CSV table of C-alpha atoms and ligand atoms in Angstrom, one decimal:
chain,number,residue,atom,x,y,z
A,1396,UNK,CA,157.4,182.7,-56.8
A,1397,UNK,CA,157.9,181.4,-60.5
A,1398,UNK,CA,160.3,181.8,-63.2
A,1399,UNK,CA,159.0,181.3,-66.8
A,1400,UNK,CA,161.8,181.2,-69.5
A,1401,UNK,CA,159.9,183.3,-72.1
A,1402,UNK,CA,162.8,182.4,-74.6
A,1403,UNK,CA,166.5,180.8,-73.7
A,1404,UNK,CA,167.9,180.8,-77.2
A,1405,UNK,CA,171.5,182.6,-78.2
A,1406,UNK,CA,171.6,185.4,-80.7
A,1407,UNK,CA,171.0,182.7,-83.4
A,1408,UNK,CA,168.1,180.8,-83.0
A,1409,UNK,CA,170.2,177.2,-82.2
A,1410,UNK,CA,167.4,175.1,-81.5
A,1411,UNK,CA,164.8,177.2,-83.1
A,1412,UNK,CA,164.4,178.6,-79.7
A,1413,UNK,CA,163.8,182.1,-78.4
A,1414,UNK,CA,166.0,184.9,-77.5
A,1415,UNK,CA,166.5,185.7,-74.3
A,1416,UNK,CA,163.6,186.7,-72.0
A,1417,UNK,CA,162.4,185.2,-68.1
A,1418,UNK,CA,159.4,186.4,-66.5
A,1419,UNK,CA,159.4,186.0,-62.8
A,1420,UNK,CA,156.1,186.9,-60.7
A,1421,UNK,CA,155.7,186.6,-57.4
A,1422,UNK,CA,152.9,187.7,-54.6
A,1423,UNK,CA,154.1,191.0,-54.6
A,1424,UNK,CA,156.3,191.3,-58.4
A,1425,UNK,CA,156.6,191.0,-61.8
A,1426,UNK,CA,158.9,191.3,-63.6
A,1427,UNK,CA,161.0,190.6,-67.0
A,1428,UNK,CA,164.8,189.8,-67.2
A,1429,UNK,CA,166.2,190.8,-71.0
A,1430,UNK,CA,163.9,191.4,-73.7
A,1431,UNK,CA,165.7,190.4,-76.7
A,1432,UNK,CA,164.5,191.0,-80.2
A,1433,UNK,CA,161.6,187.9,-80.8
A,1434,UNK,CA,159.7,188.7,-76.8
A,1435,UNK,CA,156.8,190.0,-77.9
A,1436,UNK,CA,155.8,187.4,-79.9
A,1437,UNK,CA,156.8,184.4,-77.2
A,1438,UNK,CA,155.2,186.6,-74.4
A,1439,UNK,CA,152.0,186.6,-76.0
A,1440,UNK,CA,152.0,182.9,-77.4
A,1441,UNK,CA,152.5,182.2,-73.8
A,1442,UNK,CA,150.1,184.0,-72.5
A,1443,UNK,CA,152.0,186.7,-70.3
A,1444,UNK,CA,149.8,189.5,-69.5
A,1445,UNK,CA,152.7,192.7,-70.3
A,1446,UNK,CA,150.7,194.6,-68.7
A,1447,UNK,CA,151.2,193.7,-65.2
A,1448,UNK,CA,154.6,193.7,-65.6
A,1449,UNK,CA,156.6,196.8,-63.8
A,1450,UNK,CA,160.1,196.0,-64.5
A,1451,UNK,CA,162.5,195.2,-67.3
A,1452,UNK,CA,165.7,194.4,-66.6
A,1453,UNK,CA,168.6,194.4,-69.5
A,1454,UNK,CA,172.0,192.6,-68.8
A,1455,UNK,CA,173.5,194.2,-72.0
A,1456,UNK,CA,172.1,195.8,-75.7
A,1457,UNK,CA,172.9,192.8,-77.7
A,1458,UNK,CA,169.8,192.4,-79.7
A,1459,UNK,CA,168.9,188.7,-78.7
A,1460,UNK,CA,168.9,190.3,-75.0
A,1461,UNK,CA,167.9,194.1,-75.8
A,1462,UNK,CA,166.1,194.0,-79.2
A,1463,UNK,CA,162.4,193.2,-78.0
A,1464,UNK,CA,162.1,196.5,-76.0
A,1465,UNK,CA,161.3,198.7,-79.6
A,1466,UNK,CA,158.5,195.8,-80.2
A,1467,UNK,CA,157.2,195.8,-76.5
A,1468,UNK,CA,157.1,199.7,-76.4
A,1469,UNK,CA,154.9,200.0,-79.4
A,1470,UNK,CA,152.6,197.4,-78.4
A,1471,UNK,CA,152.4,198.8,-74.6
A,1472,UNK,CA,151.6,202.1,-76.4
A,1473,UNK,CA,148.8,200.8,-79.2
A,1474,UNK,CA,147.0,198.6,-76.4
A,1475,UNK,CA,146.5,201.9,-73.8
A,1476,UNK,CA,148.8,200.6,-71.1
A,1477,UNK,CA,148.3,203.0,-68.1
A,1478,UNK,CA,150.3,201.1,-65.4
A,1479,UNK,CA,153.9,202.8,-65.1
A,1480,UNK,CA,157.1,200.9,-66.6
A,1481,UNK,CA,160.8,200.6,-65.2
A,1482,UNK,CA,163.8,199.7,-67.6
A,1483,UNK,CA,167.3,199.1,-66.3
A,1484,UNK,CA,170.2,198.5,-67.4
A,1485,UNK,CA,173.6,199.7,-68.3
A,1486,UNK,CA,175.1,202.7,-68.3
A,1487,UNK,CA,173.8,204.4,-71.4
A,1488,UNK,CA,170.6,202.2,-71.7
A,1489,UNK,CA,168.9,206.1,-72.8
A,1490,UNK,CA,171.0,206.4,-75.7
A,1491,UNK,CA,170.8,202.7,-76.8
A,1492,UNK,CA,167.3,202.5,-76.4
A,1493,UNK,CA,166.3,205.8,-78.5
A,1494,UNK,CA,168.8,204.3,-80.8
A,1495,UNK,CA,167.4,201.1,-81.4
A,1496,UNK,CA,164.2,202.7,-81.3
A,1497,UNK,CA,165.1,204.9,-84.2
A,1498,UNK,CA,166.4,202.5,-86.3
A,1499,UNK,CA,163.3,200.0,-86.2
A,1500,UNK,CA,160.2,202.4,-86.2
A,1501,UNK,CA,161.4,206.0,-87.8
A,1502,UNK,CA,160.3,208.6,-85.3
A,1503,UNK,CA,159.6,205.9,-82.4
A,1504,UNK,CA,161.8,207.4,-80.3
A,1505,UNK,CA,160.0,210.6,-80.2
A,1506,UNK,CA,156.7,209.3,-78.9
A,1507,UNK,CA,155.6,210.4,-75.6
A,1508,UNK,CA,154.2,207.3,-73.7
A,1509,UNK,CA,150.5,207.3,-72.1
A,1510,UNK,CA,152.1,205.5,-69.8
A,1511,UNK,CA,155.0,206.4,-66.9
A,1512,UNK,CA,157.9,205.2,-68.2
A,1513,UNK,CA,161.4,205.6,-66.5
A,1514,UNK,CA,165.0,204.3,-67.8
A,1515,UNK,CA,167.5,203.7,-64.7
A,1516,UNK,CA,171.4,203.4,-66.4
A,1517,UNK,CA,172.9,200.6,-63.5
A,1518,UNK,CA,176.2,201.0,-61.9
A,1519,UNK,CA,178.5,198.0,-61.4
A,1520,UNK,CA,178.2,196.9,-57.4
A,1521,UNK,CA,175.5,198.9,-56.4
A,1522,UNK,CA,172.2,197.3,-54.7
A,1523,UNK,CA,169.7,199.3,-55.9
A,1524,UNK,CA,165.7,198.9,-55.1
A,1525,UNK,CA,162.6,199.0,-57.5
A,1526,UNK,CA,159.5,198.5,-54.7
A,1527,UNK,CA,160.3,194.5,-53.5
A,1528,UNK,CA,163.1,193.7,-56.2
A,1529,UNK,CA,166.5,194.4,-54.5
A,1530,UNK,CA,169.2,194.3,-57.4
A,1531,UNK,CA,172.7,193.7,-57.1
A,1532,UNK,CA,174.4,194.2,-60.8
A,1533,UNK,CA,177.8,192.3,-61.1
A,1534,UNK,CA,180.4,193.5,-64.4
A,1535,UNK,CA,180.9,190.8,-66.6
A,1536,UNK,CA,183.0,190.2,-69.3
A,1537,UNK,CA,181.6,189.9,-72.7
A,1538,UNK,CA,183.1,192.3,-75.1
A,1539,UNK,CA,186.1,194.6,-75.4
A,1540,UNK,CA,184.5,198.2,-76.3
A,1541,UNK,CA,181.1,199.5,-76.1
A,1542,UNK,CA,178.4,199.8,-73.4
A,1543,UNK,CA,179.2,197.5,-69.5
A,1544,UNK,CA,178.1,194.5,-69.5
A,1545,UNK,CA,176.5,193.3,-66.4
A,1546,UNK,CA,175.2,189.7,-64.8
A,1547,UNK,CA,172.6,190.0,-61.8
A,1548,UNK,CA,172.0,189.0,-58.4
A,1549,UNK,CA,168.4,190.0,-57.4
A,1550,UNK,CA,166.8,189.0,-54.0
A,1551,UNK,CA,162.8,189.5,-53.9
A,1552,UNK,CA,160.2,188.2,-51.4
A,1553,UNK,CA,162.9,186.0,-49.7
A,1554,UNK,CA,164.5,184.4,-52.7
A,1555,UNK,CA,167.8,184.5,-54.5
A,1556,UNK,CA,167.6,184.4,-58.2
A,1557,UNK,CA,171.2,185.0,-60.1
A,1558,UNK,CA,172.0,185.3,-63.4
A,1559,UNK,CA,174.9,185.7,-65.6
A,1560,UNK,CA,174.1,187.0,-68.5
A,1561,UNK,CA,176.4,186.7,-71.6
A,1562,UNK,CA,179.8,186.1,-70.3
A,1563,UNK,CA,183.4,184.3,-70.2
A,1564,UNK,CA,184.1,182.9,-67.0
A,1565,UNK,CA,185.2,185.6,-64.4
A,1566,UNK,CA,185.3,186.2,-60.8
A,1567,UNK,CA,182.5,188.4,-60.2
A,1568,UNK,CA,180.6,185.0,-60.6
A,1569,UNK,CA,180.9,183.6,-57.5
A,1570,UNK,CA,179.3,186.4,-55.3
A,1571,UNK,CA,176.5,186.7,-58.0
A,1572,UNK,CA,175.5,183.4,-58.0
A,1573,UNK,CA,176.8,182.3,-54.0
A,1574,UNK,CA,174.3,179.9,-52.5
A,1575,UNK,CA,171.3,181.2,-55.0
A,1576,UNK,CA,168.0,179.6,-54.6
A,1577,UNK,CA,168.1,179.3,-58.4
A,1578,UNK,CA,171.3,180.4,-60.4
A,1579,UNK,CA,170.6,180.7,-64.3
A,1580,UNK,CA,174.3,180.1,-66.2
A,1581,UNK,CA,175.2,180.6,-69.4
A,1582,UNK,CA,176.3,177.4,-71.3
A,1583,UNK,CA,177.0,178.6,-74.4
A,1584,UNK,CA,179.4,175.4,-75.1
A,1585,UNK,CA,180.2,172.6,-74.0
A,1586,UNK,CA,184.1,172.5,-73.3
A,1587,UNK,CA,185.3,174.7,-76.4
A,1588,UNK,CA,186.5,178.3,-75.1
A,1589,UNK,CA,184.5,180.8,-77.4
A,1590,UNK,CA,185.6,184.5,-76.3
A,1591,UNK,CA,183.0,186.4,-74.6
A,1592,UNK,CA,180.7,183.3,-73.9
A,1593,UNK,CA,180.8,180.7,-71.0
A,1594,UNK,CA,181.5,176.9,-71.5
A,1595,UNK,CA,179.7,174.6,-69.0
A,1596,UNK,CA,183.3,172.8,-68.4
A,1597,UNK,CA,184.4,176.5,-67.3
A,1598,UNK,CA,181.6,177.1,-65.1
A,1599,UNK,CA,181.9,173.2,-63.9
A,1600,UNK,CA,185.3,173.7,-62.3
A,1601,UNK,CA,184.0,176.5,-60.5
A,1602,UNK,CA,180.6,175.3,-59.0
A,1603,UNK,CA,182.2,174.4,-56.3
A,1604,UNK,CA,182.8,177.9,-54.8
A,1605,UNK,CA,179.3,178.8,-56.0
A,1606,UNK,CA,177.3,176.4,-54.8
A,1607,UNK,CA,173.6,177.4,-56.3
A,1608,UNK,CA,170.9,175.9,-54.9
A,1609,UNK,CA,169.7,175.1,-58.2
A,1610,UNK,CA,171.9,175.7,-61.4
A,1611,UNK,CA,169.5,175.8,-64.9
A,1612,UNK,CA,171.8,176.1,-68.1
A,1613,UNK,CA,170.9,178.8,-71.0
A,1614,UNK,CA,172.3,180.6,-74.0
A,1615,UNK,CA,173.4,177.1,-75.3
A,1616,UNK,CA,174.5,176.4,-78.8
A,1617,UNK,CA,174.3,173.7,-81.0
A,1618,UNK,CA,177.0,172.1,-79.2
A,1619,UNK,CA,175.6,172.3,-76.1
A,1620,UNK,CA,171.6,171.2,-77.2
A,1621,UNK,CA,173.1,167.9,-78.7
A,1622,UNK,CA,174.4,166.6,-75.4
A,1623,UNK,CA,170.7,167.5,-73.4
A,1624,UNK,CA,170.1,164.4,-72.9
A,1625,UNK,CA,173.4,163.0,-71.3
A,1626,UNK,CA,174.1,166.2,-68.8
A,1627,UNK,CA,173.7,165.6,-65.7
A,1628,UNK,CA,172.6,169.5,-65.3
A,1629,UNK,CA,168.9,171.1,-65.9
A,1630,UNK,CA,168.7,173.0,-68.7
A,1631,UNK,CA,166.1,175.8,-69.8
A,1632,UNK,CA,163.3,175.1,-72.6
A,1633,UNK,CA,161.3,178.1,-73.9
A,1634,UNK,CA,157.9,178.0,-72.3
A,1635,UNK,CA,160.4,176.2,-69.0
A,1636,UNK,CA,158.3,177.2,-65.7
A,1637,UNK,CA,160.0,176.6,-62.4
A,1638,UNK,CA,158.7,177.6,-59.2
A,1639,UNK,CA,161.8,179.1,-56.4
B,1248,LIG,ZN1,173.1,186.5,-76.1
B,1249,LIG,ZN1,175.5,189.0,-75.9
């Protein structure tokens, strides 16, 4: 099984990198985590066949996680896809997505796909199954109002992968990311407390109760991208593959 980090940048494009977008495939899956708003354009320079993919899973409709979906759509539509689609995410993922929809490409929203395509709204703790993918979604904590923000633990043809989306530290970390085979964490700074975001000194003082198998840093600001070179963590690159 492999995990390609399509993009790993933050909302901002610190580093000139990607937004947020990982494509895992395995024997049996294939699947993307987040689609945030550049995707289409770093799937395709990288060659990943959207086509085969069956799954999308969205931690939260921020647009560097949740914007790529409108461009994805539209494309999936224009090149005849035929195989059927799954997006998840949180509660109210239907509205947000005809929204965004709307506002991008008038009438969008409106289209009936050639394709199957189904939108499942997640609920907080609740294992649910798409054919081998088996996903746990975990709240986290990464604004005050608006739509639930969740992290996931997803455990597919005998691997762990974790992930915890945009967040500040909180507790519902450590049985997301407990004993992962590979356990992607937000860095978003280095030890400076930013609300809503994860520092790696936060998540550092807390490894310890986590213990990943493999930790890979993402969602890292400037801050965080100056001081590659002297942590003594891996961190994601856009293009990144790793094999779990
Ligand atoms: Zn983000
Ligand atoms: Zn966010």
């Amino acid at each position: 099984m492999q995990l390609r980090f399509v993009g790993c940048g933050d909302a901002f494009g610190c580093g000139g990198r990607d937004n947020t977008c990982f494509h895992v495939t395995g024997e049996r899956v294939n699947f993307l985590i987040d689609c945030g708003a550049s995707s289409l354009p770093a799937l395709k320079r990288q060659g990943v066949a959207r086509d085969d993919i069956d799954l999308i899973l969205i931690t939260h409709f921020h647009g560097d996680h949740f914007g790529g979906l409108p461009f994805l759509l539209l494309d999936a539509q224009f090149t005849r896809r035929t195989r059927p689609l799954v997006i998840a995410g949180p509660e109210g993922i239907e509205t947000h997505l005809a929204q965004v929809m709307e506002a991008l490409f008038e009438n969008s929203s409106k289209t009936k796909q050639r394709f199957d395509l189904t939108i499942v709204a997640l609920a907080p703790e609740t294992t649910v199954r798409f054919g081998e993918v088996s996903i746990t979604p975990y709240p986290v904590v990464h604004g005050e109002s608006g739509a639930p923000f969740l992290g996931y633990r997803i455990e597919t043809e005998g691997r762990v992968i974790a992930y915890t989306a945009d967040t500040e530290w909180t507790e519902a970390l450590i049985p997301l990311g407990r004993a992962a085979d590979l356990f992607i964490a937000e860095a978003y700074t280095y030890d400076r407390l930013v609300k809503n975001h994860l520092s790696l000194k936060a998540l550092e003082t807390r490894l310890g109760e986590i213990k990943p198998k493999r930790l890979i840093l993402t969602h890292m600001s400037d801050d965080m991208l100056e001081r590659l070179d002297i942590l003594p963590y891996e961190a994601a690159s856009d293009g990144l593959v790793v094999e779990i």
